[in-house]
Short mmCIF file of C-alpha atoms in Angstrom, two decimals:
data_model
loop_
_atom_site.label_atom_id
_atom_site.label_comp_id
_atom_site.label_asym_id
_atom_site.label_seq_id
_atom_site.Cartn_x
_atom_site.Cartn_y
_atom_site.Cartn_z
CA MET X 1 -0.14 -0.10 0.43
CA GLU X 2 1.41 3.82 -0.60
CA LYS X 3 0.56 5.37 2.25
CA THR X 4 -0.03 8.82 0.16
CA LYS X 5 -2.33 7.36 -2.09
CA PHE X 6 -4.42 6.00 1.09
CA GLU X 7 -4.56 9.09 2.88
CA ARG X 8 -5.69 10.91 -0.03
CA PHE X 9 -8.48 8.46 -0.23
CA ILE X 10 -9.40 9.43 3.51
CA SER X 11 -8.97 13.16 3.03
CA LYS X 12 -11.40 13.10 0.30
CA TYR X 13 -14.72 11.48 2.71
CA ASN X 14 -13.26 13.11 5.91
CA LEU X 15 -13.75 17.05 4.58
CA GLY X 16 -11.71 18.43 7.13
CA GLY X 17 -13.10 16.66 10.26
CA ALA X 18 -16.92 16.61 9.01
CA CYS X 19 -17.11 12.56 8.44
CA GLU X 20 -15.16 10.75 10.90
CA SER X 21 -17.31 7.40 11.41
CA VAL X 22 -17.31 5.73 8.03
CA LEU X 23 -17.49 1.94 6.64
CA TYR X 24 -14.98 0.82 4.49
CA ALA X 25 -16.46 -2.02 1.88
CA VAL X 26 -13.92 -3.65 0.07
CA GLU X 27 -14.90 -5.68 -2.59
CA ASN X 28 -13.67 -6.71 -6.09
CA LYS X 29 -10.14 -5.44 -5.00
CA THR X 30 -12.36 -1.87 -4.40
CA ILE X 31 -12.56 -0.12 -1.18
CA THR X 32 -15.58 1.94 -0.98
CA THR X 33 -17.11 4.44 1.63
CA ARG X 34 -20.00 6.62 2.08
CA ALA X 35 -20.44 9.22 4.61
CA ILE X 36 -22.60 11.79 5.78
CA SER X 37 -21.75 14.85 8.11
CA ASP X 38 -23.45 15.18 11.51
CA ASP X 39 -25.93 18.34 10.23
CA LYS X 40 -26.46 16.40 7.46
CA ASN X 41 -25.54 19.14 4.69
CA VAL X 42 -22.94 16.89 2.51
CA LEU X 43 -22.70 13.54 1.82
CA CYS X 44 -20.23 11.35 -0.16
CA GLU X 45 -19.20 8.62 -1.60
CA VAL X 46 -15.64 7.85 -2.41
CA THR X 47 -13.90 4.66 -4.45
CA ALA X 48 -10.53 3.75 -5.08
CA PRO X 49 -8.55 0.22 -5.64
CA SER X 50 -8.09 -1.58 -2.56
CA MET X 51 -4.69 -0.93 -2.17
CA GLY X 52 -4.05 -4.46 -0.75
CA MET X 53 -6.69 -4.74 1.77
CA THR X 54 -8.83 -8.11 1.67
CA GLU X 55 -12.43 -8.36 1.32
CA GLY X 56 -14.90 -7.23 4.05
CA ASN X 57 -16.68 -4.48 5.88
CA TYR X 58 -14.20 -2.27 8.20
CA ALA X 59 -16.30 -0.22 10.61
CA VAL X 60 -13.55 2.89 11.29
CA TYR X 61 -15.12 5.14 14.18
CA GLU X 62 -12.47 7.52 14.46
CA THR X 63 -10.63 8.74 11.40
CA ALA X 64 -8.77 11.50 12.82
CA LYS X 65 -7.12 8.95 15.23
CA LEU X 66 -6.44 6.77 12.00
CA ARG X 67 -4.74 9.69 9.98
CA SER X 68 -2.46 10.44 13.31
CA LEU X 69 -1.40 7.00 13.53
CA LEU X 70 -0.34 6.38 9.65
CA GLY X 71 1.71 9.71 10.69
CA VAL X 72 3.94 7.54 12.72
CA LEU X 73 4.85 5.17 9.35
CA GLY X 74 6.78 5.30 6.00
CA GLU X 75 5.59 5.47 2.53
CA THR X 76 5.35 1.76 1.69
CA LEU X 77 3.38 -0.12 3.88
CA LYS X 78 1.98 -3.64 4.31
CA VAL X 79 -1.91 -4.23 5.63
CA SER X 80 -3.12 -7.08 7.33
CA ILE X 81 -6.64 -7.32 9.32
CA ARG X 82 -6.40 -8.82 12.68
CA LYS X 83 -9.82 -10.89 13.40
CA SER X 84 -11.34 -12.05 16.85
CA SER X 85 -13.75 -14.81 16.68
CA ASN X 86 -13.71 -14.09 13.22
CA LYS X 87 -14.96 -10.68 12.82
CA PRO X 88 -12.19 -7.74 12.00
CA VAL X 89 -11.31 -6.20 15.07
CA GLY X 90 -8.19 -3.96 13.98
CA ILE X 91 -6.22 -2.98 10.86
CA GLU X 92 -2.59 -3.56 11.27
CA PHE X 93 -0.24 -1.48 9.06
CA SER X 94 3.66 -2.11 8.71
CA ASP X 95 6.44 -0.01 6.98
CA GLY X 96 9.03 -2.69 7.62
CA THR X 97 10.18 -1.06 10.77
CA THR X 98 7.15 0.11 12.95
CA ASP X 99 4.04 -1.37 13.13
CA ILE X 100 1.01 0.09 14.49
CA THR X 101 -2.73 -1.39 14.99
CA PHE X 102 -5.68 0.76 14.46
CA VAL X 103 -8.95 -0.88 16.59
CA LEU X 104 -12.33 -1.02 14.49
CA ALA X 105 -15.74 -0.38 16.00
CA ASP X 106 -18.62 -2.26 15.71
CA ALA X 107 -20.77 -1.75 12.68
CA SER X 108 -23.95 -0.65 14.31
CA VAL X 109 -22.09 2.97 15.58
CA ILE X 110 -21.30 4.08 12.12
CA PRO X 111 -24.12 6.53 10.91
CA THR X 112 -26.28 5.36 8.29
CA VAL X 113 -26.26 7.02 4.96
CA PRO X 114 -29.14 7.23 3.15
CA ASP X 115 -29.32 6.36 -0.71
CA LEU X 116 -29.99 8.74 -3.07
CA LYS X 117 -31.47 6.61 -5.55
CA LYS X 118 -34.00 9.37 -7.03
CA LEU X 119 -32.04 12.67 -7.61
CA PRO X 120 -34.03 15.35 -9.02
CA PRO X 121 -32.98 16.65 -12.12
CA MET X 122 -30.01 19.00 -12.71
CA ASP X 123 -30.73 22.71 -13.90
CA LEU X 124 -27.38 24.32 -14.51
CA THR X 125 -23.83 23.16 -14.51
CA ILE X 126 -20.74 25.11 -13.25
CA THR X 127 -17.60 24.84 -14.66
CA MET X 128 -15.10 24.68 -11.97
CA ASP X 129 -11.45 25.15 -13.46
CA GLU X 130 -8.23 25.79 -11.55
CA GLN X 131 -8.99 29.70 -11.35
CA PHE X 132 -12.58 28.69 -9.91
CA ILE X 133 -11.36 26.97 -7.34
CA ASN X 134 -8.70 28.95 -6.43
CA THR X 135 -10.60 32.11 -5.83
CA PHE X 136 -13.64 30.04 -4.27
CA VAL X 137 -10.57 28.62 -1.84
CA LYS X 138 -9.24 31.89 -1.05
CA ALA X 139 -12.49 33.75 -0.94
CA LYS X 140 -14.18 31.42 1.99
CA GLY X 141 -10.76 32.00 3.71
CA ALA X 142 -11.14 35.76 3.91
CA LEU X 143 -14.99 35.38 4.56
CA ASN X 144 -14.22 32.82 7.25
CA GLU X 145 -17.65 33.57 9.28
CA VAL X 146 -19.94 33.16 5.81
CA ASP X 147 -21.43 29.67 6.48
CA THR X 148 -23.40 29.64 2.89
CA PHE X 149 -22.52 30.34 -0.84
CA THR X 150 -25.30 31.39 -3.18
CA VAL X 151 -25.59 30.29 -6.52
CA MET X 152 -27.88 32.49 -9.17
CA SER X 153 -28.18 33.22 -12.82
CA ASP X 154 -30.14 35.35 -15.22
CA GLY X 155 -29.85 32.52 -18.24
CA GLU X 156 -28.68 35.33 -20.52
CA ASN X 157 -25.31 33.80 -21.34
CA ASN X 158 -23.48 30.98 -20.39
CA THR X 159 -22.72 32.44 -16.84
CA ALA X 160 -23.58 32.37 -13.36
CA GLN X 161 -22.89 34.27 -10.00
CA VAL X 162 -21.24 32.26 -6.88
CA ILE X 163 -21.78 34.82 -3.97
CA LEU X 164 -20.40 34.17 -0.68
CA GLY X 165 -21.88 36.83 1.79
CA TYR X 166 -25.47 37.22 -0.50
CA SER X 167 -27.91 39.03 1.69
CA SER X 168 -30.35 41.86 0.73
CA LEU X 169 -28.37 44.02 3.61
CA ASN X 170 -25.14 45.63 3.24
CA THR X 171 -22.79 42.86 3.92
CA ASN X 172 -19.06 41.92 3.03
CA ARG X 173 -18.89 39.68 0.33
CA VAL X 174 -17.25 37.76 -2.46
CA LYS X 175 -19.46 37.51 -6.34
CA ILE X 176 -17.29 35.18 -8.59
CA LYS X 177 -18.57 35.08 -11.91
CA ALA X 178 -18.61 31.33 -13.12
CA THR X 179 -18.52 29.59 -16.66
CA THR X 180 -21.87 27.39 -17.05
CA THR X 181 -22.20 24.71 -19.84
CA ALA X 182 -25.36 26.19 -21.16
CA PRO X 183 -27.25 29.53 -20.76
CA VAL X 184 -29.90 28.60 -17.93
CA ALA X 185 -31.71 30.92 -15.33
CA LEU X 186 -31.66 29.73 -11.89
CA ASP X 187 -33.05 31.44 -8.58
CA ALA X 188 -30.90 32.45 -5.89
CA ILE X 189 -30.01 29.05 -3.99
CA SER X 190 -27.61 28.53 -0.88
CA PHE X 191 -25.23 25.56 0.40
CA SER X 192 -22.74 25.10 2.22
CA ALA X 193 -19.66 26.98 1.80
CA LYS X 194 -17.75 25.60 4.40
CA TYR X 195 -18.00 21.91 2.65
CA LEU X 196 -17.73 23.18 -0.56
CA ARG X 197 -14.21 24.59 0.25
CA GLU X 198 -13.27 21.42 1.97
CA ILE X 199 -14.06 19.26 -1.28
CA LEU X 200 -12.47 21.41 -3.26
CA VAL X 201 -9.23 21.36 -0.78
CA ALA X 202 -9.66 17.53 -0.73
CA ASN X 203 -9.72 16.97 -4.88
CA LYS X 204 -6.99 19.66 -5.41
CA ASP X 205 -5.05 16.92 -7.07
CA THR X 206 -8.06 16.73 -9.79
CA LYS X 207 -7.71 19.14 -12.77
CA GLY X 208 -10.99 20.66 -11.95
CA GLY X 209 -14.86 19.47 -12.17
CA GLN X 210 -18.67 20.09 -12.37
CA LEU X 211 -20.78 21.47 -9.95
CA GLU X 212 -24.39 20.61 -10.91
CA ILE X 213 -27.25 22.77 -9.43
CA SER X 214 -30.98 21.72 -9.23
CA SER X 215 -33.45 24.23 -8.38
CA LYS X 216 -35.09 21.64 -6.16
CA GLY X 217 -32.48 21.43 -3.56
CA LEU X 218 -29.47 19.80 -4.30
CA ALA X 219 -25.97 20.13 -5.87
CA LYS X 220 -23.38 17.59 -6.91
CA THR X 221 -20.05 17.37 -8.23
CA THR X 222 -17.80 14.49 -8.53
CA PHE X 223 -13.66 14.19 -9.41
CA THR X 224 -11.71 11.22 -10.30
CA SER X 225 -7.64 11.33 -10.20
CA ASP X 226 -5.52 8.62 -9.82
CA GLY X 227 -8.18 5.83 -9.43
CA ILE X 228 -9.80 7.62 -6.89
CA THR X 229 -13.40 8.73 -7.64
CA SER X 230 -15.23 10.94 -5.58
CA THR X 231 -18.79 11.98 -5.35
CA TYR X 232 -20.77 14.65 -2.99
CA TYR X 233 -23.87 16.14 -2.70
CA LEU X 234 -24.42 18.85 -0.81
CA VAL X 235 -28.41 20.22 0.66
CA GLN X 236 -30.11 23.16 0.04
CA ILE X 237 -29.65 25.42 2.90
CA ASN X 238 -32.29 27.88 3.78
CA THR X 239 -30.86 31.82 4.64
CA LYS X 240 -32.16 34.49 6.45
CA ASP X 241 -31.30 38.10 5.78
#
């Protein structure tokens, strides 16, 4: 196992600590996890090569502790599953010099992630190139106290406004002119700025992506890099001026 690649897999679902408790499902040489934040405003699914982990389901309750333990080790790792009564109770990692054991939890303590089988139609698609990503991350840093970003478009051309600090009141704000794949009118709709920032930071190894917006209250974005595919869903946040 390449530690760096495994750490990237972790960062793509952990989102800066928003999603700590997850279930790793390893099957057909692929590892998949689905996660949801405590406030239910972001849901994600991340899939990667199994990286040497044997098939099974592994309940990770404290992702922060797993990341901390991995920091002790070198880059090339051997991984094995410790079992008790044929039940996985720990993941063992070794770099040839140092060994660590991460204790697994019972699957019953992992939050249930709802299935999104029937998604609403996506109305507007924003192209998130390197410039947009860098600007958004900097804007959120400048307006750290702002909880949401707002998307709107008059549909007159292939652009939309992405606004941090949107309000009918006199507020500090950043307005980003974003490129869309087609001219589509969209009334103002808001989502978590914190989580989009964490998504963009976690997927900085990609060359960008698209942000799809549904007027029904959902946003979706997908990134793929080095065999790891991560998909995120943001739920609309109703804001008050």
